[in-house]
Every structure is written in structure tokens, then in C-alpha cells.
Amino acid sequence: MKKNILVISILAASVLFTGCAVKTGNEKLQEVTNENIDSVIKNGVSTKTEVKSKLGGPGKIDFLNNGLEKWEYDHTLRVEKGVNYVPVVNWFVKGTNDTKKSLVILFDGDIVKTHTFSSENGETMGGLVR
């Protein structure tokens, strides 16, 4: 009986302290890193069709004054902190751990001219004490 209570307590604590994640933007960009971006997109080689097959459609398309076409991809992952689930404590301190990724690709015709990728980690804090 004591063993069952211990197992149930551990499972309950795991559920309480496991943060929920909220994802926005391009799901495929979640797997892209600074280390592997150059294997996903190659300047002067990759085409629009290849980029779309690997990453899907861009979130935004624009045209620059110099005639280049600009595609933008974004992805944000927010994971709630465990403290958000601690009664009373969460009135004072709560927040999320955030990862934001951004990819901008410039096309000259159908070919990638250049691309830039950034990934940053941060946090959002809330509650009465910040």
C-alpha cells in the first residue's frame, strides 16, 4: 500500500512540475540550429522549391528595392516554469522559458542568394515579484 502511495505521489509531482509548451510559427524551423542551417540551405545552390520542401511556406514574403525576394520564417517555443504550478508561490513568481528562432532568405530569381538564421533563449517573468 505504501509503495502505491509513493508511486502515485511521484506521478502527481511529475505532472505538476512538467511545464506546458506553446509553439507558434513554422514547426519545421524548430529542428533547425546554427550548426545544421547550412545543410538545410546552401547559398547559390538551393532553390525555392527545395526550401519549401524542407521548411514549408514562409510566414512572410516581401520584395526589396534591388529586386531580391525575401522570405521570412519564425518559430517560438514557450515552456512554462515548474514554479507556475506551486500554489501560492505562483502568485509571486511565475514565467516561461522561451526560444525564438528566425530565418530570412533572399532569393535572386529562383536561387538562394543569402540567408541569415538566429536563435535566442530567454525568459518571460510574471507575478507580483519580477
GROMACS .gro file of C-alpha atoms in nm:
model
  130
    1MET     CA    1   0.000   0.000   0.000
    2LYS     CA    2   0.279   0.243   0.092
    3LYS     CA    3   0.450   0.160  -0.236
    4ASN     CA    4   0.134   0.253  -0.431
    5ILE     CA    5   0.107   0.586  -0.248
    6LEU     CA    6   0.472   0.662  -0.326
    7VAL     CA    7   0.424   0.583  -0.697
    8ILE     CA    8   0.107   0.795  -0.714
    9SER     CA    9   0.284   1.082  -0.536
   10ILE     CA   10   0.577   1.070  -0.778
   11LEU     CA   11   0.344   1.065  -1.078
   12ALA     CA   12   0.139   1.356  -0.940
   13ALA     CA   13   0.454   1.560  -0.876
   14SER     CA   14   0.578   1.486  -1.228
   15VAL     CA   15   0.254   1.610  -1.379
   16LEU     CA   16   0.250   1.920  -1.160
   17PHE     CA   17   0.608   2.022  -1.231
   18THR     CA   18   0.617   1.941  -1.601
   19GLY     CA   19   0.561   2.262  -1.792
   20CYS     CA   20   0.321   2.301  -2.077
   21ALA     CA   21   0.471   2.414  -2.406
   22VAL     CA   22   0.319   2.660  -2.652
   23LYS     CA   23   0.457   2.666  -3.006
   24THR     CA   24   0.390   2.934  -3.266
   25GLY     CA   25   0.518   2.982  -3.617
   26ASN     CA   26   0.682   2.733  -3.851
   27GLU     CA   27   0.706   2.390  -3.684
   28LYS     CA   28   0.988   2.273  -3.914
   29LEU     CA   29   1.208   2.562  -3.801
   30GLN     CA   30   1.207   2.412  -3.451
   31GLU     CA   31   1.457   2.147  -3.565
   32VAL     CA   32   1.693   2.398  -3.733
   33THR     CA   33   2.005   2.504  -3.543
   34ASN     CA   34   2.308   2.725  -3.610
   35GLU     CA   35   2.503   2.403  -3.662
   36ASN     CA   36   2.275   2.249  -3.929
   37ILE     CA   37   2.131   2.552  -4.114
   38ASP     CA   38   2.395   2.534  -4.388
   39SER     CA   39   2.295   2.175  -4.464
   40VAL     CA   40   1.931   2.286  -4.497
   41ILE     CA   41   2.001   2.591  -4.719
   42LYS     CA   42   2.300   2.645  -4.946
   43ASN     CA   43   2.367   2.993  -5.085
   44GLY     CA   44   2.390   2.995  -5.464
   45VAL     CA   45   2.258   2.637  -5.485
   46SER     CA   46   1.922   2.587  -5.308
   47THR     CA   47   1.604   2.671  -5.498
   48LYS     CA   48   1.265   2.798  -5.381
   49THR     CA   49   1.119   2.453  -5.439
   50GLU     CA   50   1.388   2.286  -5.226
   51VAL     CA   51   1.343   2.539  -4.944
   52LYS     CA   52   0.965   2.490  -4.949
   53SER     CA   53   1.004   2.111  -4.940
   54LYS     CA   54   1.234   2.134  -4.635
   55LEU     CA   55   1.068   2.418  -4.442
   56GLY     CA   56   0.723   2.467  -4.590
   57GLY     CA   57   0.594   2.804  -4.699
   58PRO     CA   58   0.732   3.121  -4.542
   59GLY     CA   59   0.537   3.326  -4.290
   60LYS     CA   60   0.604   3.643  -4.488
   61ILE     CA   61   0.721   3.724  -4.842
   62ASP     CA   62   0.850   4.066  -4.943
   63PHE     CA   63   1.038   4.223  -5.235
   64LEU     CA   64   1.338   4.450  -5.186
   65ASN     CA   65   1.421   4.759  -5.395
   66ASN     CA   66   1.715   4.574  -5.554
   67GLY     CA   67   1.478   4.309  -5.696
   68LEU     CA   68   1.553   4.033  -5.447
   69GLU     CA   69   1.267   3.833  -5.297
   70LYS     CA   70   1.274   3.797  -4.917
   71TRP     CA   71   1.119   3.502  -4.732
   72GLU     CA   72   1.084   3.511  -4.353
   73TYR     CA   73   1.031   3.217  -4.117
   74ASP     CA   74   0.974   3.243  -3.741
   75HIS     CA   75   0.924   2.994  -3.460
   76THR     CA   76   0.870   3.049  -3.087
   77LEU     CA   77   0.860   2.785  -2.814
   78ARG     CA   78   0.740   2.886  -2.467
   79VAL     CA   79   0.767   2.632  -2.186
   80GLU     CA   80   0.606   2.714  -1.853
   81LYS     CA   81   0.831   2.702  -1.548
   82GLY     CA   82   0.757   2.445  -1.279
   83VAL     CA   83   0.702   2.719  -1.021
   84ASN     CA   84   0.384   2.815  -1.211
   85TYR     CA   85   0.220   2.507  -1.060
   86VAL     CA   86   0.316   2.567  -0.697
   87PRO     CA   87   0.012   2.706  -0.512
   88VAL     CA   88   0.057   3.049  -0.352
   89VAL     CA   89   0.419   3.075  -0.475
   90ASN     CA   90   0.285   3.126  -0.829
   91TRP     CA   91   0.113   3.446  -0.714
   92PHE     CA   92   0.456   3.598  -0.661
   93VAL     CA   93   0.679   3.435  -0.921
   94LYS     CA   94   0.589   3.265  -1.250
   95GLY     CA   95   0.709   3.262  -1.605
   96THR     CA   96   0.819   3.080  -1.917
   97ASN     CA   97   1.147   2.976  -2.077
   98ASP     CA   98   1.140   3.099  -2.437
   99THR     CA   99   1.326   3.000  -2.751
  100LYS     CA  100   1.283   3.224  -3.056
  101LYS     CA  101   1.417   3.134  -3.400
  102SER     CA  102   1.417   3.348  -3.712
  103LEU     CA  103   1.527   3.272  -4.067
  104VAL     CA  104   1.547   3.525  -4.351
  105ILE     CA  105   1.625   3.407  -4.704
  106LEU     CA  106   1.697   3.633  -5.002
  107PHE     CA  107   1.635   3.490  -5.348
  108ASP     CA  108   1.782   3.614  -5.674
  109GLY     CA  109   1.531   3.468  -5.917
  110ASP     CA  110   1.475   3.106  -5.809
  111ILE     CA  111   1.812   3.058  -5.630
  112VAL     CA  112   1.906   3.146  -5.270
  113LYS     CA  113   2.142   3.442  -5.276
  114THR     CA  114   2.196   3.454  -4.899
  115HIS     CA  115   2.029   3.360  -4.573
  116THR     CA  116   2.056   3.451  -4.207
  117PHE     CA  117   1.943   3.245  -3.909
  118SER     CA  118   1.920   3.344  -3.544
  119SER     CA  119   1.819   3.157  -3.232
  120GLU     CA  120   1.792   3.308  -2.888
  121ASN     CA  121   1.689   3.181  -2.547
  122GLY     CA  122   1.521   3.398  -2.289
  123GLU     CA  123   1.251   3.404  -2.030
  124THR     CA  124   0.929   3.584  -1.957
  125MET     CA  125   0.861   3.659  -1.592
  126GLY     CA  126   0.536   3.749  -1.419
  127GLY     CA  127   0.373   3.757  -1.080
  128LEU     CA  128   0.399   4.015  -0.805
  129VAL     CA  129   0.780   3.982  -0.780
  130ARG     CA  130   0.976   4.024  -1.103
   0.00000   0.00000   0.00000
